[in-house]
Amino acid sequence: MKLIIAVVQDQDSNRLSKALVDHNFRATKLATTGGFLKSGNTTFMIGTEDVRVDRALQIIKDNCKSRDQLVAPVSPMGGNADSFVPYPVEVEVGGATVFVLPIEQYMHF
């Protein structure tokens, strides 16, 4: 058994959730917050058999696309303002950050 932990952008959450259900994967969705952009994201916890891991990863890859987004920077508080950029910058967001962990025991009641 494996536990797949996938952190995805909120915009991809519903599409991924539907695709996982359509392919008979059980998942737990957690509302989470990213550290860099302080924006909402969703963490999926998916327990599955070893032989289905590649299929689950492909579903995640197909449904979580990266995109460019304009972000207004936060002004420095008491720090060095030399590197502060006072206008919005374009950053790449989205995609998925995925961890696959071995599971010693899995129970469903």
CSV table of N, CA and C in Angstrom, one decimal, residues 36-103:
chain,number,residue,atom,x,y,z
A,36,PHE,N,4.5,30.3,0.4
A,36,PHE,CA,5.1,31.3,-0.4
A,36,PHE,C,4.1,32.4,-0.8
A,37,LEU,N,3.0,32.1,-1.4
A,37,LEU,CA,2.1,33.1,-1.9
A,37,LEU,C,0.9,33.3,-0.9
A,38,LYS,N,0.9,32.6,0.2
A,38,LYS,CA,-0.1,32.7,1.2
A,38,LYS,C,-1.5,32.5,0.6
A,39,SER,N,-1.6,31.7,-0.5
A,39,SER,CA,-2.9,31.4,-1.1
A,39,SER,C,-3.4,30.0,-0.8
A,40,GLY,N,-4.7,29.9,-1.0
A,40,GLY,CA,-5.3,28.6,-0.6
A,40,GLY,C,-4.9,27.5,-1.6
A,41,ASN,N,-4.8,26.3,-1.1
A,41,ASN,CA,-4.6,25.2,-1.9
A,41,ASN,C,-5.3,24.0,-1.3
A,42,THR,N,-5.3,22.9,-1.9
A,42,THR,CA,-6.0,21.7,-1.4
A,42,THR,C,-5.0,20.5,-1.3
A,43,THR,N,-5.0,19.8,-0.2
A,43,THR,CA,-4.1,18.6,-0.1
A,43,THR,C,-5.0,17.4,-0.2
A,44,PHE,N,-4.7,16.5,-1.1
A,44,PHE,CA,-5.4,15.2,-1.2
A,44,PHE,C,-4.6,14.1,-0.6
A,45,MET,N,-5.2,13.3,0.2
A,45,MET,CA,-4.5,12.1,0.8
A,45,MET,C,-5.2,10.9,0.1
A,46,ILE,N,-4.5,10.1,-0.6
A,46,ILE,CA,-5.0,9.0,-1.4
A,46,ILE,C,-4.3,7.7,-1.0
A,47,GLY,N,-5.1,6.8,-0.4
A,47,GLY,CA,-4.5,5.5,-0.1
A,47,GLY,C,-4.8,4.5,-1.3
A,48,THR,N,-3.8,3.8,-1.8
A,48,THR,CA,-4.0,2.9,-2.9
A,48,THR,C,-3.0,1.8,-2.9
A,49,GLU,N,-3.3,0.8,-3.7
A,49,GLU,CA,-2.4,-0.4,-3.8
A,49,GLU,C,-1.2,0.0,-4.7
A,50,ASP,N,-0.1,-0.6,-4.5
A,50,ASP,CA,1.1,-0.3,-5.2
A,50,ASP,C,0.9,-0.3,-6.7
A,51,VAL,N,0.2,-1.2,-7.2
A,51,VAL,CA,0.0,-1.3,-8.7
A,51,VAL,C,-0.8,-0.2,-9.3
A,52,ARG,N,-1.5,0.6,-8.5
A,52,ARG,CA,-2.4,1.7,-9.0
A,52,ARG,C,-1.7,3.0,-8.8
A,53,VAL,N,-0.5,3.1,-8.2
A,53,VAL,CA,0.1,4.4,-7.9
A,53,VAL,C,0.4,5.1,-9.2
A,54,ASP,N,0.9,4.5,-10.2
A,54,ASP,CA,1.2,5.2,-11.5
A,54,ASP,C,0.0,5.7,-12.1
A,55,ARG,N,-1.1,5.0,-12.0
A,55,ARG,CA,-2.4,5.6,-12.6
A,55,ARG,C,-2.8,6.8,-11.8
A,56,ALA,N,-2.7,6.8,-10.5
A,56,ALA,CA,-3.1,7.9,-9.7
A,56,ALA,C,-2.2,9.1,-10.0
A,57,LEU,N,-1.0,8.9,-10.2
A,57,LEU,CA,0.0,10.0,-10.5
A,57,LEU,C,-0.3,10.6,-11.9
A,58,GLN,N,-0.7,9.7,-12.8
A,58,GLN,CA,-1.1,10.2,-14.1
A,58,GLN,C,-2.4,11.1,-14.1
A,59,ILE,N,-3.3,10.7,-13.3
A,59,ILE,CA,-4.6,11.5,-13.1
A,59,ILE,C,-4.2,12.8,-12.5
A,60,ILE,N,-3.4,12.8,-11.5
A,60,ILE,CA,-3.0,14.1,-10.9
A,60,ILE,C,-2.3,15.0,-11.9
A,61,LYS,N,-1.4,14.4,-12.6
A,61,LYS,CA,-0.6,15.2,-13.7
A,61,LYS,C,-1.5,15.7,-14.7
A,62,ASP,N,-2.5,15.0,-15.2
A,62,ASP,CA,-3.4,15.4,-16.2
A,62,ASP,C,-4.4,16.5,-15.8
A,63,ASN,N,-4.7,16.6,-14.5
A,63,ASN,CA,-5.7,17.5,-14.0
A,63,ASN,C,-5.1,18.7,-13.2
A,64,CYS,N,-3.8,18.8,-13.0
A,64,CYS,CA,-3.2,19.9,-12.2
A,64,CYS,C,-2.2,20.6,-13.1
A,65,LYS,N,-2.5,21.6,-13.7
A,65,LYS,CA,-1.6,22.3,-14.7
A,65,LYS,C,-1.1,23.6,-14.0
A,66,SER,N,0.2,23.9,-14.3
A,66,SER,CA,0.8,25.1,-13.8
A,66,SER,C,0.4,26.2,-14.8
A,67,ARG,N,0.3,27.4,-14.2
A,67,ARG,CA,-0.1,28.6,-15.0
A,67,ARG,C,0.7,29.8,-14.4
A,68,ASP,N,0.7,30.9,-15.2
A,68,ASP,CA,1.3,32.1,-14.7
A,68,ASP,C,0.3,33.0,-14.1
A,69,GLN,N,0.7,33.7,-13.0
A,69,GLN,CA,-0.3,34.6,-12.2
A,69,GLN,C,0.5,35.8,-11.8
A,70,LEU,N,-0.2,36.9,-11.8
A,70,LEU,CA,0.4,38.2,-11.3
A,70,LEU,C,0.2,38.2,-9.8
A,71,VAL,N,1.2,38.6,-9.1
A,71,VAL,CA,1.2,38.6,-7.6
A,71,VAL,C,1.7,39.9,-7.1
A,72,ALA,N,0.9,40.6,-6.3
A,72,ALA,CA,1.4,41.8,-5.7
A,72,ALA,C,2.3,41.5,-4.5
A,73,PRO,N,3.6,41.9,-4.5
A,73,PRO,CA,4.5,41.6,-3.4
A,73,PRO,C,4.1,42.3,-2.1
A,74,VAL,N,4.5,41.7,-1.0
A,74,VAL,CA,4.3,42.3,0.3
A,74,VAL,C,5.5,43.2,0.6
A,75,SER,N,5.2,44.4,1.1
A,75,SER,CA,6.3,45.3,1.4
A,75,SER,C,7.1,44.8,2.6
A,76,PRO,N,8.4,45.1,2.6
A,76,PRO,CA,9.3,44.6,3.7
A,76,PRO,C,8.9,45.4,5.0
A,77,MET,N,8.9,44.7,6.1
A,77,MET,CA,8.7,45.3,7.4
A,77,MET,C,10.0,45.4,8.2
A,78,GLY,N,10.6,46.5,8.1
A,78,GLY,CA,11.8,46.7,8.9
A,78,GLY,C,13.1,46.1,8.3
A,79,GLY,N,12.9,45.5,7.2
A,79,GLY,CA,14.1,44.8,6.6
A,79,GLY,C,14.7,45.7,5.5
A,80,ASN,N,15.6,45.1,4.7
A,80,ASN,CA,16.3,45.8,3.7
A,80,ASN,C,15.3,46.0,2.5
A,81,ALA,N,15.1,47.3,2.1
A,81,ALA,CA,14.1,47.6,1.1
A,81,ALA,C,14.8,47.6,-0.3
A,82,ASP,N,16.1,47.3,-0.4
A,82,ASP,CA,16.8,47.4,-1.6
A,82,ASP,C,16.3,46.4,-2.6
A,83,SER,N,15.9,45.2,-2.2
A,83,SER,CA,15.5,44.2,-3.1
A,83,SER,C,13.9,44.2,-3.3
A,84,PHE,N,13.2,45.1,-2.7
A,84,PHE,CA,11.8,45.2,-2.8
A,84,PHE,C,11.3,45.6,-4.2
A,85,VAL,N,10.4,44.9,-4.8
A,85,VAL,CA,9.9,45.3,-6.1
A,85,VAL,C,8.4,45.8,-5.8
A,86,PRO,N,8.2,47.1,-6.1
A,86,PRO,CA,6.9,47.7,-5.7
A,86,PRO,C,5.7,47.4,-6.7
A,87,TYR,N,5.9,46.6,-7.7
A,87,TYR,CA,4.9,46.4,-8.7
A,87,TYR,C,4.6,44.9,-8.8
A,88,PRO,N,3.4,44.5,-9.3
A,88,PRO,CA,3.1,43.0,-9.4
A,88,PRO,C,4.2,42.3,-10.2
A,89,VAL,N,4.4,41.1,-9.9
A,89,VAL,CA,5.4,40.2,-10.6
A,89,VAL,C,4.6,39.0,-11.0
A,90,GLU,N,5.0,38.4,-12.2
A,90,GLU,CA,4.4,37.2,-12.7
A,90,GLU,C,5.2,36.0,-12.2
A,91,VAL,N,4.4,35.1,-11.5
A,91,VAL,CA,5.1,33.8,-11.0
A,91,VAL,C,4.3,32.6,-11.5
A,92,GLU,N,4.9,31.5,-11.6
A,92,GLU,CA,4.3,30.3,-12.0
A,92,GLU,C,3.6,29.6,-10.8
A,93,VAL,N,2.3,29.3,-10.9
A,93,VAL,CA,1.6,28.7,-9.8
A,93,VAL,C,0.9,27.4,-10.4
A,94,GLY,N,0.4,26.6,-9.5
A,94,GLY,CA,-0.4,25.5,-9.9
A,94,GLY,C,0.5,24.3,-10.0
A,95,GLY,N,0.1,23.3,-10.8
A,95,GLY,CA,0.7,22.0,-10.9
A,95,GLY,C,0.4,21.3,-9.6
A,96,ALA,N,1.2,20.4,-9.2
A,96,ALA,CA,1.0,19.6,-8.0
A,96,ALA,C,2.4,19.2,-7.4
A,97,THR,N,2.4,19.2,-6.1
A,97,THR,CA,3.5,18.7,-5.3
A,97,THR,C,3.1,17.4,-4.7
A,98,VAL,N,3.7,16.3,-5.0
A,98,VAL,CA,3.2,15.0,-4.7
A,98,VAL,C,4.3,14.2,-3.9
A,99,PHE,N,3.8,13.6,-2.8
A,99,PHE,CA,4.7,12.7,-2.0
A,99,PHE,C,4.0,11.3,-2.1
A,100,VAL,N,4.8,10.3,-2.3
A,100,VAL,CA,4.4,8.9,-2.2
A,100,VAL,C,5.1,8.2,-1.1
A,101,LEU,N,4.3,7.7,-0.1
A,101,LEU,CA,4.9,7.1,1.1
A,101,LEU,C,4.4,5.7,1.2
A,102,PRO,N,5.3,4.8,1.7
A,102,PRO,CA,4.9,3.4,2.0
A,102,PRO,C,4.0,3.4,3.2
A,103,ILE,N,3.0,2.5,3.2
A,103,ILE,CA,2.0,2.4,4.3
A,103,ILE,C,2.1,1.0,4.8
